[in-house]
Short mmCIF file of C-alpha atoms in Angstrom, two decimals:
data_model
loop_
_atom_site.label_atom_id
_atom_site.label_comp_id
_atom_site.label_asym_id
_atom_site.label_seq_id
_atom_site.Cartn_x
_atom_site.Cartn_y
_atom_site.Cartn_z
CA UNK B 218 -98.42 -100.37 -87.38
CA UNK B 219 -97.47 -97.88 -90.08
CA UNK B 220 -99.17 -94.98 -88.34
CA UNK B 221 -101.02 -92.04 -89.88
CA UNK B 222 -101.17 -92.26 -93.68
CA UNK B 223 -101.90 -88.51 -93.97
CA UNK B 224 -98.97 -87.55 -91.76
CA UNK B 225 -96.60 -89.82 -93.69
CA UNK B 226 -97.84 -88.44 -97.02
CA UNK B 227 -97.24 -84.81 -95.97
CA UNK B 228 -93.88 -85.69 -94.42
CA UNK B 229 -92.61 -87.33 -97.59
CA UNK B 230 -93.42 -84.14 -99.54
CA UNK B 231 -91.12 -82.18 -97.22
CA UNK B 232 -88.20 -84.53 -97.89
CA UNK B 233 -88.70 -85.66 -101.48
CA UNK B 234 -90.45 -82.56 -102.87
CA UNK B 235 -94.07 -81.41 -103.18
CA UNK B 236 -94.46 -82.85 -106.71
CA UNK B 237 -92.01 -85.72 -106.45
CA UNK B 238 -92.31 -88.35 -109.19
CA UNK B 239 -91.01 -90.90 -106.68
CA UNK B 240 -94.06 -90.32 -104.46
CA UNK B 241 -96.39 -90.52 -107.50
CA UNK B 242 -94.73 -93.78 -108.62
CA UNK B 243 -95.19 -95.22 -105.10
CA UNK B 244 -91.50 -96.10 -104.87
CA UNK B 245 -91.15 -95.03 -101.23
CA UNK B 246 -91.74 -97.39 -98.31
CA UNK B 247 -92.61 -95.18 -95.35
CA UNK B 248 -93.97 -95.55 -91.83
CA UNK B 249 -94.68 -93.19 -88.97
CA UNK B 250 -91.87 -93.61 -86.44
CA UNK B 251 -91.19 -92.63 -82.84
CA UNK B 252 -89.51 -89.37 -83.84
CA UNK B 253 -86.01 -89.34 -85.34
CA UNK B 254 -84.52 -91.76 -82.82
CA UNK B 255 -87.23 -94.33 -83.50
CA UNK B 256 -86.80 -93.94 -87.25
CA UNK B 257 -83.04 -94.51 -86.96
CA UNK B 258 -83.54 -97.54 -84.72
CA UNK B 259 -86.14 -99.09 -87.01
CA UNK B 260 -83.80 -98.65 -89.95
CA UNK B 261 -80.83 -100.07 -88.00
CA UNK B 262 -82.86 -103.19 -87.20
CA UNK B 263 -83.97 -103.42 -90.85
CA UNK B 264 -80.32 -103.16 -91.94
CA UNK B 265 -79.28 -105.92 -89.53
CA UNK B 266 -82.08 -108.24 -90.63
CA UNK B 267 -81.66 -107.88 -94.39
CA UNK B 268 -77.97 -106.95 -94.75
CA UNK B 269 -76.52 -108.92 -91.80
CA UNK B 270 -72.92 -108.61 -93.02
CA UNK B 271 -73.05 -104.85 -93.60
CA UNK B 272 -71.62 -102.07 -91.46
CA UNK B 273 -72.55 -98.44 -90.87
CA UNK B 274 -70.12 -95.56 -91.31
CA UNK B 275 -70.81 -92.76 -88.82
CA UNK B 276 -69.25 -89.25 -88.91
CA UNK B 277 -66.74 -88.03 -86.31
CA UNK B 278 -68.23 -86.45 -84.31
CA UNK B 279 -71.94 -87.22 -84.42
CA UNK B 280 -74.96 -87.13 -82.12
CA UNK B 281 -73.97 -89.54 -79.32
CA UNK B 282 -77.18 -91.55 -79.59
CA UNK B 283 -76.34 -92.66 -83.15
CA UNK B 284 -73.65 -94.93 -81.72
CA UNK B 285 -76.07 -96.41 -79.17
CA UNK B 286 -78.77 -97.02 -81.77
CA UNK B 287 -76.67 -99.01 -84.24
CA UNK B 288 -74.79 -100.76 -81.40
CA UNK B 289 -78.03 -101.99 -79.85
CA UNK B 290 -79.17 -103.20 -83.29
CA UNK B 291 -75.87 -105.17 -83.43
CA UNK B 292 -74.68 -103.45 -86.60
CA UNK B 293 -70.85 -103.08 -86.72
CA UNK B 294 -69.79 -99.42 -86.78
CA UNK B 295 -66.95 -97.67 -88.54
CA UNK B 296 -66.31 -93.93 -88.61
CA UNK B 297 -65.53 -91.41 -91.32
CA UNK B 298 -63.75 -88.06 -91.12
CA UNK B 299 -66.07 -85.07 -90.91
CA UNK B 300 -65.04 -82.21 -88.60
CA UNK B 301 -61.69 -80.46 -88.97
CA UNK B 302 -60.72 -79.09 -85.50
CA UNK B 303 -58.08 -76.65 -86.82
CA UNK B 304 -60.39 -74.88 -89.28
CA UNK B 305 -63.51 -75.60 -87.20
CA UNK B 306 -65.01 -76.57 -90.55
CA UNK B 307 -65.40 -79.65 -92.74
CA UNK B 308 -62.58 -82.15 -93.34
CA UNK B 309 -63.75 -82.65 -96.91
CA UNK B 310 -60.61 -84.41 -98.19
CA UNK B 311 -60.69 -86.88 -95.29
CA UNK B 312 -64.41 -87.49 -95.80
CA UNK B 313 -64.04 -88.24 -99.52
CA UNK B 314 -61.06 -90.54 -98.86
CA UNK B 315 -63.07 -92.53 -96.32
CA UNK B 316 -65.95 -92.94 -98.80
CA UNK B 317 -63.47 -94.23 -101.42
CA UNK B 318 -61.75 -96.61 -98.99
CA UNK B 319 -64.90 -98.13 -97.46
CA UNK B 320 -65.82 -101.60 -98.81
CA UNK B 321 -68.31 -101.37 -101.71
CA UNK B 322 -71.93 -101.42 -100.58
CA UNK B 323 -71.36 -99.94 -97.12
CA UNK B 324 -74.01 -97.86 -95.33
CA UNK B 325 -73.22 -94.20 -94.65
CA UNK B 326 -75.06 -92.16 -92.01
CA UNK B 327 -75.34 -88.54 -93.15
CA UNK B 328 -76.85 -85.51 -91.39
CA UNK B 329 -79.10 -83.88 -94.01
CA UNK B 330 -78.59 -80.36 -92.57
CA UNK B 331 -77.56 -78.56 -89.37
CA UNK B 332 -75.04 -81.22 -88.34
CA UNK B 333 -75.26 -82.11 -84.64
CA UNK B 334 -73.03 -81.32 -82.76
CA UNK B 335 -70.76 -79.26 -85.04
CA UNK B 336 -73.15 -77.04 -87.05
CA UNK B 337 -70.82 -77.67 -90.01
CA UNK B 338 -72.60 -78.63 -93.26
CA UNK B 339 -71.06 -79.42 -96.67
CA UNK B 340 -71.67 -76.83 -99.39
CA UNK B 341 -73.92 -77.67 -102.33
CA UNK B 342 -70.87 -78.40 -104.50
CA UNK B 343 -69.40 -80.63 -101.80
CA UNK B 344 -72.69 -82.54 -101.47
CA UNK B 345 -72.64 -83.15 -105.24
CA UNK B 346 -69.15 -84.61 -104.94
CA UNK B 347 -70.11 -86.73 -101.89
CA UNK B 348 -73.14 -88.07 -103.78
CA UNK B 349 -71.01 -88.92 -106.81
CA UNK B 350 -68.40 -90.77 -104.73
CA UNK B 351 -71.03 -92.71 -102.74
CA UNK B 352 -72.70 -93.73 -106.04
CA UNK B 353 -69.39 -94.88 -107.54
CA UNK B 354 -68.82 -97.19 -104.57
CA UNK B 355 -72.37 -98.53 -104.44
CA UNK B 356 -72.82 -97.33 -100.84
CA UNK B 357 -76.26 -96.84 -99.30
CA UNK B 358 -76.83 -93.32 -97.91
CA UNK B 359 -79.04 -92.96 -94.84
CA UNK B 360 -80.01 -89.39 -93.96
CA UNK B 361 -80.95 -88.32 -90.47
CA UNK B 362 -82.91 -85.09 -90.92
CA UNK B 363 -83.71 -83.91 -87.39
CA UNK B 364 -83.55 -80.17 -88.14
CA UNK B 365 -85.30 -79.50 -91.44
CA UNK B 366 -86.04 -75.75 -91.50
CA UNK B 367 -83.75 -75.03 -88.57
CA UNK B 368 -80.63 -74.53 -90.67
CA UNK B 369 -81.59 -71.90 -93.26
CA UNK B 370 -85.16 -71.19 -92.12
CA UNK B 371 -86.47 -72.80 -95.31
CA UNK B 372 -87.36 -76.54 -95.18
CA UNK B 373 -87.05 -76.73 -98.96
CA UNK B 374 -83.49 -75.40 -98.91
CA UNK B 375 -82.60 -77.65 -95.97
CA UNK B 376 -83.59 -80.72 -98.02
CA UNK B 377 -81.07 -79.79 -100.75
CA UNK B 378 -78.59 -82.57 -99.90
CA UNK B 379 -81.31 -85.21 -100.22
CA UNK B 380 -82.53 -83.72 -103.52
CA UNK B 381 -78.97 -83.89 -104.93
CA UNK B 382 -78.78 -87.60 -104.05
CA UNK B 383 -82.23 -88.20 -105.57
CA UNK B 384 -81.18 -86.48 -108.82
CA UNK B 385 -78.15 -88.78 -108.93
CA UNK B 386 -80.42 -91.82 -108.79
CA UNK B 387 -79.52 -93.22 -105.37
CA UNK B 388 -81.72 -95.57 -103.40
CA UNK B 389 -81.66 -94.12 -99.88
CA UNK B 390 -83.25 -93.96 -96.44
CA UNK B 391 -84.42 -90.92 -94.45
CA UNK B 392 -85.28 -90.40 -90.79
CA UNK B 393 -87.47 -87.32 -90.24
CA UNK B 394 -88.52 -85.70 -86.98
CA UNK B 395 -90.92 -82.98 -85.84
CA UNK B 396 -89.35 -82.71 -82.38
CA UNK B 397 -87.62 -79.43 -83.20
CA UNK B 398 -89.32 -77.86 -86.21
CA UNK B 399 -92.80 -78.25 -84.69
CA UNK B 400 -91.79 -78.35 -81.03
CA UNK B 401 -93.28 -81.85 -80.67
CA UNK B 402 -90.37 -83.45 -78.82
CA UNK B 403 -92.63 -85.00 -76.16
CA UNK B 404 -95.03 -86.45 -78.74
CA UNK B 405 -92.36 -88.61 -80.49
CA UNK B 406 -93.56 -87.97 -84.02
CA UNK B 407 -91.43 -88.73 -87.04
CA UNK B 408 -91.13 -90.85 -90.16
CA UNK B 409 -88.84 -93.48 -91.65
CA UNK B 410 -88.78 -93.77 -95.43
CA UNK B 411 -86.81 -96.01 -97.77
CA UNK B 412 -86.66 -95.29 -101.50
CA UNK B 413 -86.99 -98.56 -103.45
CA UNK B 414 -86.46 -99.81 -107.02
CA UNK B 415 -90.20 -99.92 -107.78
CA UNK B 416 -93.66 -100.07 -106.23
CA UNK B 417 -93.50 -103.84 -105.69
CA UNK B 418 -90.29 -103.56 -103.67
CA UNK B 419 -91.68 -100.60 -101.71
CA UNK B 420 -94.73 -102.65 -100.66
CA UNK B 421 -92.43 -105.47 -99.47
CA UNK B 422 -90.09 -103.12 -97.58
CA UNK B 423 -92.97 -101.32 -95.87
CA UNK B 424 -94.41 -104.67 -94.82
CA UNK B 425 -91.05 -105.68 -93.31
CA UNK B 426 -90.70 -102.34 -91.48
CA UNK B 427 -94.14 -102.91 -89.96
CA UNK B 428 -93.13 -106.42 -88.93
CA UNK B 429 -90.11 -104.95 -87.13
CA UNK B 430 -92.27 -102.32 -85.41
CA UNK B 431 -94.96 -104.76 -84.25
CA UNK B 432 -92.96 -106.59 -81.53
CA UNK B 433 -90.96 -103.43 -80.69
CA UNK B 434 -93.73 -100.91 -79.91
CA UNK B 435 -96.76 -102.23 -81.86
CA UNK B 436 -97.89 -98.90 -83.30
CA UNK B 437 -96.97 -95.22 -83.02
CA UNK B 438 -99.09 -92.72 -81.02
CA UNK B 439 -101.81 -90.72 -82.73
CA UNK B 440 -101.85 -87.27 -81.11
CA UNK B 441 -98.63 -85.72 -82.48
CA UNK B 442 -99.28 -87.18 -85.93
CA UNK B 443 -102.70 -85.50 -86.02
CA UNK B 444 -101.11 -82.15 -85.15
CA UNK B 445 -98.66 -82.58 -88.05
CA UNK B 446 -101.24 -83.71 -90.62
CA UNK B 447 -103.67 -80.96 -89.55
CA UNK B 448 -101.03 -78.24 -90.04
CA UNK B 449 -99.40 -79.56 -93.20
CA UNK B 450 -102.72 -80.52 -94.79
CA UNK B 451 -104.13 -76.98 -94.50
CA UNK B 452 -102.47 -74.45 -96.85
CA UNK B 453 -103.12 -71.53 -94.47
CA UNK B 454 -101.73 -73.32 -91.42
CA UNK B 455 -98.77 -74.63 -93.39
CA UNK B 456 -97.91 -71.12 -94.53
CA UNK B 457 -98.08 -69.89 -90.93
CA UNK B 458 -95.86 -72.80 -89.80
CA UNK B 459 -93.26 -72.01 -92.48
CA UNK B 460 -93.26 -68.37 -91.34
CA UNK B 461 -92.73 -69.41 -87.71
CA UNK B 462 -89.94 -71.87 -88.59
CA UNK B 463 -88.20 -69.05 -90.46
CA UNK B 464 -88.68 -66.73 -87.47
CA UNK B 465 -87.08 -69.32 -85.20
CA UNK B 466 -84.12 -69.99 -87.53
CA UNK B 467 -83.55 -66.26 -88.14
CA UNK B 468 -83.49 -65.61 -84.40
CA UNK B 469 -80.81 -68.27 -83.94
CA UNK B 470 -78.78 -66.82 -86.84
CA UNK B 471 -79.12 -63.38 -85.22
CA UNK B 472 -77.84 -64.74 -81.90
CA UNK B 473 -74.78 -66.20 -83.67
CA UNK B 474 -73.94 -62.74 -85.00
CA UNK B 475 -74.53 -61.12 -81.61
CA UNK B 476 -72.35 -63.65 -79.76
CA UNK B 477 -69.49 -63.26 -82.24
CA UNK B 478 -69.71 -59.44 -82.20
CA UNK B 479 -69.74 -59.36 -78.39
CA UNK B 480 -66.62 -61.56 -78.20
CA UNK B 481 -64.83 -59.41 -80.77
CA UNK B 482 -65.77 -56.21 -78.90
CA UNK B 483 -64.25 -57.66 -75.75
CA UNK B 484 -60.96 -57.88 -77.65
CA UNK B 485 -60.74 -61.68 -77.72
CA UNK B 486 -57.43 -62.78 -79.24
CA UNK B 487 -59.14 -65.80 -80.83
CA UNK B 488 -61.07 -66.02 -84.10
CA UNK B 489 -64.80 -66.55 -83.58
CA UNK B 490 -65.69 -66.64 -87.27
CA UNK B 491 -66.87 -70.25 -86.91
CA UNK B 492 -69.81 -69.10 -84.76
CA UNK B 493 -71.42 -67.44 -87.79
CA UNK B 494 -70.09 -69.95 -90.35
CA UNK B 495 -71.77 -72.86 -88.60
CA UNK B 496 -75.49 -73.42 -88.97
CA UNK B 497 -78.51 -74.74 -87.10
CA UNK B 498 -79.20 -75.14 -83.42
CA UNK B 499 -75.66 -75.82 -82.25
CA UNK B 500 -72.35 -74.04 -82.21
CA UNK B 501 -69.25 -76.18 -81.82
CA UNK B 502 -67.29 -73.53 -79.97
CA UNK B 503 -63.86 -75.16 -79.85
CA UNK B 504 -63.72 -74.75 -76.06
CA UNK B 505 -61.97 -77.49 -74.08
CA UNK B 506 -63.72 -79.61 -71.41
CA UNK B 507 -61.71 -77.68 -68.79
CA UNK B 508 -62.95 -74.33 -70.11
CA UNK B 509 -66.53 -75.65 -70.13
CA UNK B 510 -66.09 -76.74 -66.50
CA UNK B 511 -64.99 -73.21 -65.60
CA UNK B 512 -68.08 -71.76 -67.33
CA UNK B 513 -70.24 -74.04 -65.19
CA UNK B 514 -68.41 -73.56 -61.89
CA UNK B 515 -67.67 -69.85 -62.11
CA UNK B 516 -70.49 -68.49 -64.29
CA UNK B 517 -73.35 -71.02 -63.99
CA UNK B 518 -73.42 -71.52 -67.75
CA UNK B 519 -74.20 -75.08 -68.79
CA UNK B 520 -73.33 -76.90 -72.01
CA UNK B 521 -71.99 -80.30 -73.04
CA UNK B 522 -68.29 -80.78 -72.24
CA UNK B 523 -67.35 -81.02 -75.93
CA UNK B 524 -67.99 -77.25 -76.10
CA UNK B 525 -71.30 -77.53 -77.94
CA UNK B 526 -73.48 -74.48 -77.29
CA UNK B 527 -77.22 -74.75 -77.89
CA UNK B 528 -77.80 -71.48 -79.73
CA UNK B 529 -81.53 -71.80 -78.98
CA UNK B 530 -80.66 -70.99 -75.35
CA UNK B 531 -78.90 -67.74 -76.26
CA UNK B 532 -81.10 -64.63 -76.00
CA UNK B 533 -80.71 -60.86 -76.31
CA UNK B 534 -80.86 -60.84 -72.51
CA UNK B 535 -78.00 -63.26 -71.85
CA UNK B 536 -75.72 -62.99 -74.89
CA UNK B 537 -73.54 -60.27 -73.30
CA UNK B 538 -73.08 -62.30 -70.11
CA UNK B 539 -72.31 -65.43 -72.14
CA UNK B 540 -69.71 -63.65 -74.31
CA UNK B 541 -68.05 -62.15 -71.27
CA UNK B 542 -67.83 -65.56 -69.56
CA UNK B 543 -66.47 -67.26 -72.71
CA UNK B 544 -63.89 -64.48 -73.03
CA UNK B 545 -62.80 -64.93 -69.40
CA UNK B 546 -62.17 -68.69 -69.81
CA UNK B 547 -60.57 -68.53 -73.27
CA UNK B 548 -58.50 -65.32 -73.32
CA UNK B 549 -55.34 -67.00 -72.05
CA UNK B 550 -55.76 -70.05 -74.29
#
């Protein structure tokens, strides 16, 4: 029910650190999950069963499926400020206020890195402040880490937010996924971990997670987990994987620069600084649903109507065409 022990072991090292004392002390309850979505859902059901009166605070905006997951687990949802449309950056003051004003002991859903859909991440200093405020209020932080390695190109650096919370002594939960950073989307391979008070509690929590999984999907599939444990368990293969993840992230960062430069060359009256300020797979462009519709109807360019561009779909071959189309639909804005 808990899946591949080797895969889970290697996955925890990516999140908690290669030489984590918490792993050595067996304080982490962890199971293989059906990618990030499955990990979130398993945790949501765990939350409902053992904290039935709790609620989850979800950022505005967030990945649409987060709302569905906690709704279907019958956990009441509240929201907290995150994105600031005017600056196309983080609404840090609003976020901190919402943490302070939430009832003590609330659950907070946080994107560990490469926030989806905005590409806006808190700075290291801001994460330290967020951690401090969440600790003061006794909230429980739950990190969804779907893009480790895809933000900076370095999985270690992309786990920084989690490490800050661990240093501050939080108990926390993490959903991890290999859909993007290993291209295993179709294999549904991920991990849910919950950091506990001690080994005894971790054994109990893991047992309860397995009891939730048993009637839901019985056990996770083997194939994807074997790919992960084979790669991460072999120093040579792991090194090659890290190099390829960096190559992928660097390409996306390069496309951000190219898209911004192309728009500026076209003489766009708007600021496109946010394209290069944001990070990860997505760019929250600031385009309106009407402008997105025009891109689709007039230029055959497809993206979600909230203006979210998948930067992974931008190439050296199409970036000029994309910039030109964006300029056409936004120049009179």
